[in-house]
Amino acid sequence: MPSASPVSYFPTADEVEIFSAAAQQKLAVMLKGPTGCGKTRFVEYMAQQLGRPLITIPCHEDLTAADLVGRYLLKGGETVWEDGPMTRAVKLGAICYLDEVVEARSDTIVVIHPLTDHRRELHIDRLNQTLNVPDDFMVVVSYNPGYQSVLKDLKESTRQRMVGIDFDYPGADVETNILVCETGLNESVCLDLVKLAGAIRRLDSSGLSEAASTRTIVATARLINGGVSPRRAAIACIASALSDDLEIIAGLSEMIDNYLPESLR
Amino acid sequence: MPSASPVSYFPTADEVEIFSAAAQQKLAVMLKGPTGCGKTRFVEYMAQQLGRPLITIPCHEDLTAADLVGRYLLKGGETVWEDGPMTRAVKLGAICYLDEVVEARSDTIVVIHPLTDHRRELHIDRLNQTLNVPDDFMVVVSYNPGYQSVLKDLKESTRQRMVGIDFDYPGADVETNILVCETGLNESVCLDLVKLAGAIRRLDSSGLSEAASTRTIVATARLINGGVSPRRAAIACIASALSDDLEIIAGLSEMIDNYLPESLR
Amino acid sequence: MPSASPVSYFPTADEVEIFSAAAQQKLAVMLKGPTGCGKTRFVEYMAQQLGRPLITIPCHEDLTAADLVGRYLLKGGETVWEDGPMTRAVKLGAICYLDEVVEARSDTIVVIHPLTDHRRELHIDRLNQTLNVPDDFMVVVSYNPGYQSVLKDLKESTRQRMVGIDFDYPGADVETNILVCETGLNESVCLDLVKLAGAIRRLDSSGLSEAASTRTIVATARLINGGVSPRRAAIACIASALSDDLEIIAGLSEMIDNYLPESLR
Amino acid sequence: MPSASPVSYFPTADEVEIFSAAAQQKLAVMLKGPTGCGKTRFVEYMAQQLGRPLITIPCHEDLTAADLVGRYLLKGGETVWEDGPMTRAVKLGAICYLDEVVEARSDTIVVIHPLTDHRRELHIDRLNQTLNVPDDFMVVVSYNPGYQSVLKDLKESTRQRMVGIDFDYPGADVETNILVCETGLNESVCLDLVKLAGAIRRLDSSGLSEAASTRTIVATARLINGGVSPRRAAIACIASALSDDLEIIAGLSEMIDNYLPESLR
Amino acid sequence: MPSASPVSYFPTADEVEIFSAAAQQKLAVMLKGPTGCGKTRFVEYMAQQLGRPLITIPCHEDLTAADLVGRYLLKGGETVWEDGPMTRAVKLGAICYLDEVVEARSDTIVVIHPLTDHRRELHIDRLNQTLNVPDDFMVVVSYNPGYQSVLKDLKESTRQRMVGIDFDYPGADVETNILVCETGLNESVCLDLVKLAGAIRRLDSSGLSEAASTRTIVATARLINGGVSPRRAAIACIASALSDDLEIIAGLSEMIDNYLPESLR
Amino acid sequence: MPSASPVSYFPTADEVEIFSAAAQQKLAVMLKGPTGCGKTRFVEYMAQQLGRPLITIPCHEDLTAADLVGRYLLKGGETVWEDGPMTRAVKLGAICYLDEVVEARSDTIVVIHPLTDHRRELHIDRLNQTLNVPDDFMVVVSYNPGYQSVLKDLKESTRQRMVGIDFDYPGADVETNILVCETGLNESVCLDLVKLAGAIRRLDSSGLSEAASTRTIVATARLINGGVSPRRAAIACIASALSDDLEIIAGLSEMIDNYLPESLR
């Protein structure tokens, strides 16, 4: 883990307290919220706060139980066992973070069941070996409830062993703060960008599958820093990023004209 | 199996007697009931009571007969046979527990047929070898009838060789007892939590795919132990765990306000 | 094959004569009938009567022709040929029993075609070798016509090379006899159980996918032997085994109350 | 090929002449007709008549081009090339018979295209080697047009390089002749069986997916030889073989009673 | 490539000129037209005319990019790289002919993109090596637009880098010429066959998925050469080859009676 | 990378400025636009302008995370790690170009997430190793919004980390310029071709899935250079390339007659 520099994070509610209590009580945590609102950064922040290693597993449809737990590899004519990231996390007493957990097949995710109930153990079937789970080991999962379909849903038996924390976009003050800190852009344009994002998020029937995240306005601010005019930067990083539909892009561009100055000064 | 400490279990009906009789008569057992009502813990308890080893196999769609029975592995340039958990259970005279059995494909599950009828034998085709099944070997399967779809159902030829035991949430007294013993939280809040769970379970058309299990209120109690207020803990461990729908979460939060005190004392 | 003890079997019609004639005439046999009515036991009995070895192959969707005929395995750096169960059966002059044959893909089952027509030969393509099939080799398949869907059906070219024998539940006298012999339970309760099963089988629109088999009442009798009351045993082994639907279970429980005594004596 | 004894075959039309002309002209042949009407036996007969080896490939969904042409195998640490049956047939100048060709995926079958047009060559891609096809090599395919679905159909580019020969059940005289020769049963019962089969074939809306083939009445005759009464034998080999539907079986049994004597004499 | 004898080809339009210009200009070519109208032979002819090697790849659903470009093989315990046919064609400066290209998955076909645009290079990812494509290398694809479904279609980005040449059945004169040259049958019967094929091609709603190709009448002529009467030969090679539907075959047979003499002289 | 000769590119809007700013600000770029409008050439041009290596990955449905990141290979009995193109791009500080990114499964594409947000790191799970991403590394993706279906769409969490640049066909002046430079054809015919393409692009309901790209008129011009008449060249490279529908081809041919001269001079 080379990223030893401290992660900055601006809390938006009591998420730090709930997470800390869950960590202390050895409960698993489930982070829910839209794209780009800071869930991944929050986990990185909490891992640093708690002084625990963080192992991130991006979930996808082909993730198997063996990918998580480990497998035999051929090395020098011998089969050698190689721990998967979940087993490494157990041995390290790390926070094991399953990013976008609903992308994984629910029968892969059941691997975490005996780790997260009264059993607190990891049985590695291929080794016929059972590891006791140290107190510092913790499972955190995240997903975007807006994506969730009937086909891709966590099983009740998985959900009901989790502490849920609901995320939303940060308030205007916090979000402006994030923009200024992350990009160094002047506060007035940052505030304009936050107002623009807020307006887009309030649209009732925008045709967008998701609203403008904090990440999109950070990108806009950085493109402005790169010498692009605010309006053009917002079209590239917000309108064109959010949609391929020419009418929707035109509507968003009109909003951009209303909220942003033509040039930086 | 490092978990040698005695498992506590509070019976809710005659499940201990039926299981014991089935074990004595060498009959397989099928545990049915909702998520988090204690089926897994019951099997652990019975294994300890009967003094038999327990081998748990979490079932999933990719589980193959070879996963259960065994396979050849390459080790040091040689192919070496490795017993699967089912074969190990037969050799040990263990209880072989197929957790969430309906997740497995029914053609994998037929492996248990000759083990559980008059034949009492395990034929390992790849070794061309037949093991006699010792008297202590027992098959136990569990599933949640609420999940079952037409696509995922046990075959009649599997069902009809099983003794069925139906589980439900424990009564209020037993459930309060469980909460106090498991978490050490004061009895009055435990009773409030049990009443809350009972009210959620009685909801007619809640929009929930499953009601609040004993496991969710144990988690709530532990989060309260971690310093979180009862209402906030219940929102995280019950409302947010059970649903992603904002209206449903709001409805559950209202119930939580009615049943739980604002703070612990 | 360690199970050398004689298999008991109570014929219900002329199945023994038809099977014997088919065996003498080198014709394949197709056993049709509901779950748990004794098809597997009948094949074991006939194998003993005819003094031929029995090789049972439980069919499933992933069974391939190579699983039946054989394959090359890596052993000690060499690829070594390993006969499949069908090839072993041919070499032994055994009865090769394909249990639940409709579960297998029909293109796997075509392997038996040249073995069961005038050719009487097994061509092992990978070895480029043709075995003559000895007179004692016989193919027997079984399935439950109640399961059969359009997707899972034997091909006409397979069916039309078979002698069909239709099985049903045994008559009351024979079934009572089976119960007494198998379980040692007193004859009066056995008769009650047989009457109960008969009543369930006569139900017109029970909502059950299949009726109570002989196997379920044998299990009930054994659970009674284990000390459970007749009614409770029948609920576990019949009502709960046959259905997950609470109303259906209640209906069956009412029938159980009418047919069985509250306690054994 | 151990089956050197002469194959008996009773022609029903000009199939022998058409096949011989196609063989002389190096054209591929496509045999079409219902189950059990003698297509496979006809190919065996023609191979003997023409003095060419016969290599039969039962087609199925998983048949790959490599299965036909050949593949590399690991033997003694070396990869060794192994010819598939199609390549062996080319090298031998054999008749290559693709039985039930519509079962194979049409993209596997395209392997025969360069072998059966003006090119007359087999390119083995993995060996980067091209074999000239000898004059005696011939491709014969067979299928049952009654089975054919939209999903399983030969490609036009495959069909249009074939000489089609349509088969049907033999006439009553020929079929009686076949029965007497194959089974030795007395001619009068053979004639009754042929009349019965004819009646079933003439049924308009029988609910059967296919009518009684010559093979089913040969089986009936053999079961009679084994000591079973004609009516009982016909129920087993015709009624029960053709259908699982109890009403259809009852209807067929009634026909059997009308056409066959109660006992052999 | 053993087929060094000159390929005969009768042009039907300006296909030779367009192909030659595309070859000179290093453009890829796409041949479109019905089954059996001579596309494959045309490519063979052009390869000979241009003096370039021809490598034919029959496309199918399972063709992967690795099949085209190459892969590592185990040989003598070493992994050895083996060029695929596309890579061989690039190295040889050959015409690479993808026969029935729509059968391949469009994501396999994208391999040809960098070979056929301004880049003219083949990047072999597994070797991390880039080959410059020689001027003589040329990609030719063919397909039958009549087959094409929405599911099996070339991507626009593939189509728009091709020169399209549309094929149809040859005119009566050319087709008669082909027949006489290919089969040596007397011209009068050849003309009758060409008229018959023309009549079938003009049928409005024939129920046929494709009309009689030149290939089917060449086969008919050859069967006549083998001693079969013209009418019987045409039924086998045209009517029975084109359809399995008895009514359609009867209709075609009637047409055959009108167009062909009963016997050869 | 042997293609060291300078790539010519004619900008159509401010795409060079936006791309340069994104590169400077270490933001990922998403190029959107129709087939053959120059997206791939633009990336090649920008890579040369910025003096960075370019690694192109054509995306397809079977692309896995291991294909991008790397895998263990067997070499000489040892398993040796081999970097995938993404890892090579990170180590080189290259532009990593995912061509037709919507063809890849979105769960493969998530591999780029930690490379393109504040983390700027590539975790290679199989090596348990984390690479810091150098400042020059940049991710560029491209796709055609016209192809995009609900099934094949970028995830919001991927989109919202990208700077979008929308491409369209170049204006008439630029496109004529491209034609003259690329093909050397005389300007007047080039202008006619550009007008023809423009007219096709303006068609309202053409039945075409995509309009004539710059690439198709470049191909036409080259075929004209090869000696084919302008009209015939345009039919082959535009009408026949764009459609298989005879009526549409006829309509396009009529347009071609109106816009192009019959012969070159």
Coordinates of N, CA and C in Angstrom, one line a residue, chain F residues 43-160:
Chain F
V43 N -6.4 10.2 -31.9 CA -5.6 9.7 -30.7 C -4.2 9.5 -31.1
E44 N -4.0 8.9 -32.3 CA -2.6 8.7 -32.8 C -1.9 10.1 -32.9
Y45 N -2.6 11.0 -33.5 CA -2.1 12.4 -33.6 C -1.7 13.0 -32.3
M46 N -2.6 12.9 -31.3 CA -2.4 13.5 -30.0 C -1.2 12.9 -29.3
A47 N -1.1 11.5 -29.5 CA 0.0 10.8 -28.8 C 1.3 11.4 -29.4
Q48 N 1.4 11.6 -30.7 CA 2.6 12.1 -31.3 C 2.8 13.6 -30.8
Q49 N 1.8 14.4 -30.8 CA 1.9 15.8 -30.4 C 2.4 15.8 -28.9
L50 N 1.9 15.0 -28.1 CA 2.3 15.0 -26.6 C 3.6 14.2 -26.4
G51 N 4.1 13.5 -27.4 CA 5.3 12.7 -27.3 C 5.2 11.6 -26.3
R52 N 4.0 11.0 -26.3 CA 3.8 9.8 -25.4 C 3.5 8.6 -26.2
P53 N 4.0 7.4 -25.7 CA 3.6 6.2 -26.5 C 2.1 5.9 -26.5
L54 N 1.6 5.2 -27.5 CA 0.2 4.9 -27.6 C 0.0 3.4 -27.5
I55 N -0.8 2.9 -26.6 CA -1.2 1.5 -26.6 C -2.7 1.3 -26.8
T56 N -3.0 0.7 -28.0 CA -4.4 0.6 -28.3 C -5.0 -0.8 -27.9
I57 N -6.1 -0.8 -27.3 CA -6.8 -2.1 -26.9 C -8.2 -2.1 -27.6
P58 N -8.4 -2.9 -28.6 CA -9.7 -3.0 -29.2 C -10.6 -3.8 -28.2
C59 N -11.7 -3.2 -27.8 CA -12.5 -3.8 -26.8 C -13.5 -4.8 -27.4
H60 N -13.8 -5.9 -26.7 CA -14.8 -6.9 -27.1 C -15.3 -7.6 -25.9
E61 N -16.4 -8.3 -26.2 CA -17.2 -8.9 -25.1 C -16.4 -9.9 -24.2
D62 N -15.3 -10.5 -24.7 CA -14.6 -11.5 -24.0 C -13.4 -10.9 -23.3
L63 N -13.2 -9.6 -23.5 CA -12.0 -9.0 -22.8 C -12.2 -9.1 -21.3
T64 N -11.2 -9.7 -20.6 CA -11.3 -9.8 -19.2 C -10.3 -8.8 -18.5
A65 N -10.5 -8.7 -17.2 CA -9.5 -7.8 -16.4 C -8.1 -8.4 -16.6
A66 N -8.0 -9.7 -16.6 CA -6.7 -10.3 -16.7 C -6.0 -10.0 -18.1
D67 N -6.9 -9.9 -19.1 CA -6.3 -9.5 -20.4 C -5.7 -8.1 -20.4
L68 N -6.3 -7.2 -19.6 CA -5.8 -5.9 -19.4 C -4.6 -5.8 -18.5
V69 N -4.6 -6.5 -17.4 CA -3.7 -6.3 -16.3 C -2.5 -7.2 -16.5
G70 N -2.8 -8.5 -16.8 CA -1.7 -9.4 -16.9 C -2.1 -10.8 -16.4
R71 N -1.2 -11.8 -16.6 CA -1.6 -13.1 -16.2 C -0.3 -13.9 -16.1
Y72 N -0.4 -15.0 -15.4 CA 0.7 -16.0 -15.3 C 0.6 -16.9 -16.5
L73 N 1.8 -17.1 -17.1 CA 1.9 -18.0 -18.3 C 2.9 -19.1 -17.9
L74 N 2.6 -20.3 -18.5 CA 3.6 -21.4 -18.3 C 4.7 -21.2 -19.3
K75 N 5.9 -21.1 -18.9 CA 7.1 -21.0 -19.8 C 8.2 -21.9 -19.3
G76 N 8.5 -22.9 -20.0 CA 9.6 -23.8 -19.6 C 9.4 -24.4 -18.2
G77 N 8.1 -24.8 -18.0 CA 7.8 -25.5 -16.7 C 7.6 -24.5 -15.6
E78 N 7.9 -23.2 -15.8 CA 7.7 -22.2 -14.7 C 6.5 -21.4 -15.1
T79 N 5.7 -20.9 -14.1 CA 4.7 -19.9 -14.4 C 5.4 -18.5 -14.3
V80 N 5.3 -17.8 -15.4 CA 5.9 -16.5 -15.5 C 4.8 -15.4 -15.6
W81 N 5.0 -14.3 -14.9 CA 4.0 -13.3 -15.0 C 4.2 -12.5 -16.3
E82 N 3.1 -12.2 -17.0 CA 3.2 -11.4 -18.2 C 2.3 -10.2 -18.1
D83 N 2.8 -9.0 -18.2 CA 2.0 -7.8 -18.1 C 1.0 -7.7 -19.2
G84 N -0.2 -7.3 -18.9 CA -1.2 -7.0 -19.9 C -0.9 -5.6 -20.5
P85 N -1.6 -5.2 -21.5 CA -1.4 -3.9 -22.2 C -1.6 -2.7 -21.2
M86 N -2.6 -2.8 -20.3 CA -2.8 -1.7 -19.4 C -1.7 -1.5 -18.5
T87 N -1.1 -2.6 -18.0 CA 0.0 -2.5 -17.1 C 1.3 -2.0 -17.8
R88 N 1.4 -2.4 -19.0 CA 2.5 -1.9 -19.8 C 2.4 -0.4 -20.0
A89 N 1.1 0.0 -20.3 CA 0.9 1.4 -20.5 C 1.2 2.2 -19.2
V90 N 0.8 1.7 -18.1 CA 1.1 2.4 -16.8 C 2.7 2.5 -16.6
K91 N 3.4 1.4 -16.9 CA 4.8 1.4 -16.7 C 5.5 2.4 -17.7
L92 N 5.0 2.5 -18.9 CA 5.6 3.3 -19.9 C 5.1 4.8 -19.8
G93 N 4.1 5.1 -19.0 CA 3.5 6.4 -19.0 C 2.9 6.7 -20.3
A94 N 2.2 5.7 -20.9 CA 1.6 5.8 -22.2 C 0.2 6.3 -22.2
I95 N -0.3 6.6 -23.4 CA -1.8 6.8 -23.5 C -2.3 5.4 -23.8
C96 N -3.3 5.0 -23.0 CA -3.9 3.7 -23.1 C -5.3 3.9 -23.7
Y97 N -5.4 3.5 -25.0 CA -6.6 3.8 -25.8 C -7.5 2.6 -25.9
L98 N -8.7 2.6 -25.3 CA -9.7 1.6 -25.3 C -10.7 1.8 -26.4
D99 N -10.4 1.2 -27.6 CA -11.2 1.5 -28.8 C -12.6 0.7 -28.7
E100 N -13.6 1.4 -29.0 CA -15.0 0.8 -29.0 C -15.3 0.2 -27.6
V101 N -15.1 1.1 -26.6 CA -15.1 0.7 -25.2 C -16.4 0.0 -24.8
V102 N -17.6 0.4 -25.4 CA -18.8 -0.2 -25.0 C -19.0 -1.6 -25.4
E103 N -18.1 -2.1 -26.2 CA -18.1 -3.5 -26.6 C -17.7 -4.4 -25.4
A104 N -16.8 -3.8 -24.5 CA -16.3 -4.6 -23.4 C -17.4 -4.6 -22.3
R105 N -17.3 -5.7 -21.5 CA -18.3 -5.8 -20.4 C -17.9 -4.7 -19.4
S106 N -18.9 -4.0 -18.8 CA -18.6 -2.9 -17.9 C -17.8 -3.3 -16.7
D107 N -17.9 -4.6 -16.3 CA -17.2 -5.1 -15.1 C -15.7 -5.3 -15.5
T108 N -15.3 -5.3 -16.7 CA -13.9 -5.3 -17.1 C -13.4 -3.9 -17.0
I109 N -14.2 -3.0 -17.5 CA -13.7 -1.6 -17.6 C -13.5 -1.0 -16.2
V110 N -14.1 -1.5 -15.2 CA -13.9 -0.9 -13.8 C -12.4 -1.0 -13.4
V111 N -11.6 -1.8 -14.1 CA -10.2 -1.9 -13.8 C -9.6 -0.5 -13.9
I112 N -10.1 0.4 -14.7 CA -9.5 1.7 -14.9 C -9.9 2.7 -13.8
H113 N -10.9 2.3 -12.9 CA -11.3 3.3 -11.9 C -10.2 3.8 -11.0
P114 N -9.5 2.9 -10.3 CA -8.4 3.4 -9.4 C -7.3 4.1 -10.1
L115 N -7.2 3.8 -11.4 CA -6.1 4.5 -12.2 C -6.5 6.0 -12.6
T116 N -7.8 6.2 -12.5 CA -8.3 7.5 -13.1 C -9.0 8.4 -12.0
D117 N -8.9 8.0 -10.7 CA -9.4 9.0 -9.7 C -8.2 9.4 -8.8
H118 N -8.5 9.9 -7.7 CA -7.5 10.5 -6.8 C -6.4 9.4 -6.4
R119 N -6.8 8.1 -6.5 CA -5.8 7.1 -6.1 C -4.6 7.0 -7.1
R120 N -4.9 7.1 -8.4 CA -3.8 7.0 -9.4 C -2.9 5.8 -9.1
E121 N -3.5 4.7 -8.9 CA -2.7 3.5 -8.7 C -3.3 2.3 -9.4
L122 N -2.4 1.3 -9.7 CA -2.9 0.1 -10.3 C -2.5 -1.1 -9.4
H123 N -3.5 -1.7 -8.8 CA -3.3 -2.8 -7.9 C -3.3 -4.1 -8.7
I124 N -2.2 -4.8 -8.8 CA -2.2 -6.1 -9.5 C -2.4 -7.2 -8.4
D125 N -3.6 -7.7 -8.4 CA -4.0 -8.5 -7.3 C -3.2 -9.8 -7.3
R126 N -3.0 -10.4 -8.5 CA -2.3 -11.7 -8.5 C -0.8 -11.6 -8.1
L127 N -0.3 -10.4 -8.2 CA 1.1 -10.2 -7.7 C 1.1 -9.6 -6.3
N128 N -0.1 -9.2 -5.8 CA -0.2 -8.5 -4.6 C 0.7 -7.3 -4.6
Q129 N 0.6 -6.5 -5.6 CA 1.6 -5.4 -5.9 C 0.8 -4.2 -6.3
T130 N 1.2 -3.0 -5.9 CA 0.5 -1.8 -6.3 C 1.5 -0.8 -7.0
L131 N 1.1 -0.4 -8.2 CA 2.0 0.5 -9.0 C 1.4 1.9 -8.9
N132 N 2.3 2.9 -8.6 CA 1.9 4.3 -8.7 C 1.8 4.6 -10.2
V133 N 0.8 5.3 -10.6 CA 0.6 5.7 -12.0 C 1.3 7.0 -12.3
P134 N 2.3 7.0 -13.3 CA 3.0 8.2 -13.6 C 2.1 9.2 -14.2
D135 N 2.6 10.5 -14.1 CA 1.8 11.6 -14.6 C 1.4 11.5 -16.1
D136 N 2.3 10.9 -16.9 CA 2.0 10.9 -18.3 C 1.0 9.8 -18.7
F137 N 0.7 8.9 -17.8 CA -0.2 7.9 -18.2 C -1.6 8.5 -18.3
M138 N -2.4 8.1 -19.3 CA -3.7 8.7 -19.6 C -4.6 7.6 -20.2
V139 N -5.8 7.6 -19.8 CA -6.8 6.7 -20.4 C -7.6 7.4 -21.3
V140 N -7.8 6.9 -22.6 CA -8.7 7.4 -23.5 C -9.6 6.3 -24.0
V141 N -10.9 6.6 -24.0 CA -11.8 5.6 -24.5 C -12.6 6.2 -25.7
S142 N -13.1 5.3 -26.6 CA -13.9 5.8 -27.7 C -15.1 4.9 -27.9
Y143 N -16.2 5.5 -28.4 CA -17.3 4.6 -28.8 C -18.2 5.4 -29.7
N144 N -19.1 4.7 -30.3 CA -20.1 5.3 -31.2 C -21.5 5.3 -30.6
P145 N -21.9 6.5 -30.1 CA -23.2 6.6 -29.4 C -24.4 6.0 -30.2
G146 N -24.3 6.0 -31.5 CA -25.3 5.4 -32.3 C -25.5 3.9 -32.1
Y147 N -24.4 3.2 -31.7 CA -24.5 1.8 -31.5 C -25.1 1.4 -30.2
Q148 N -24.9 2.3 -29.2 CA -25.1 2.0 -27.8 C -26.5 1.5 -27.6
S149 N -26.6 0.3 -26.9 CA -27.9 -0.2 -26.5 C -28.0 -0.2 -25.0
V150 N -29.1 -0.5 -24.4 CA -29.2 -0.5 -23.0 C -28.3 -1.6 -22.4
L151 N -28.1 -2.6 -23.2 CA -27.3 -3.7 -22.6 C -25.8 -3.3 -22.7
K152 N -25.4 -2.5 -23.7 CA -24.0 -2.2 -23.8 C -23.9 -0.7 -23.5
D153 N -23.6 -0.3 -22.3 CA -23.5 1.1 -22.0 C -22.4 1.2 -20.9
L154 N -21.7 2.3 -20.9 CA -20.8 2.5 -19.8 C -21.5 2.7 -18.5
K155 N -20.9 2.3 -17.4 CA -21.5 2.5 -16.1 C -21.4 4.0 -15.8
E156 N -22.3 4.6 -15.1 CA -22.2 6.0 -14.7 C -20.9 6.2 -13.9
S157 N -20.5 5.2 -13.1 CA -19.3 5.5 -12.3 C -18.0 5.5 -13.2
T158 N -18.1 4.9 -14.4 CA -17.1 5.1 -15.4 C -17.2 6.4 -16.2
R159 N -18.4 6.7 -16.6 CA -18.6 7.9 -17.4 C -18.2 9.2 -16.6
Q160 N -18.6 9.2 -15.3 CA -18.4 10.4 -14.6 C -17.0 10.7 -14.2

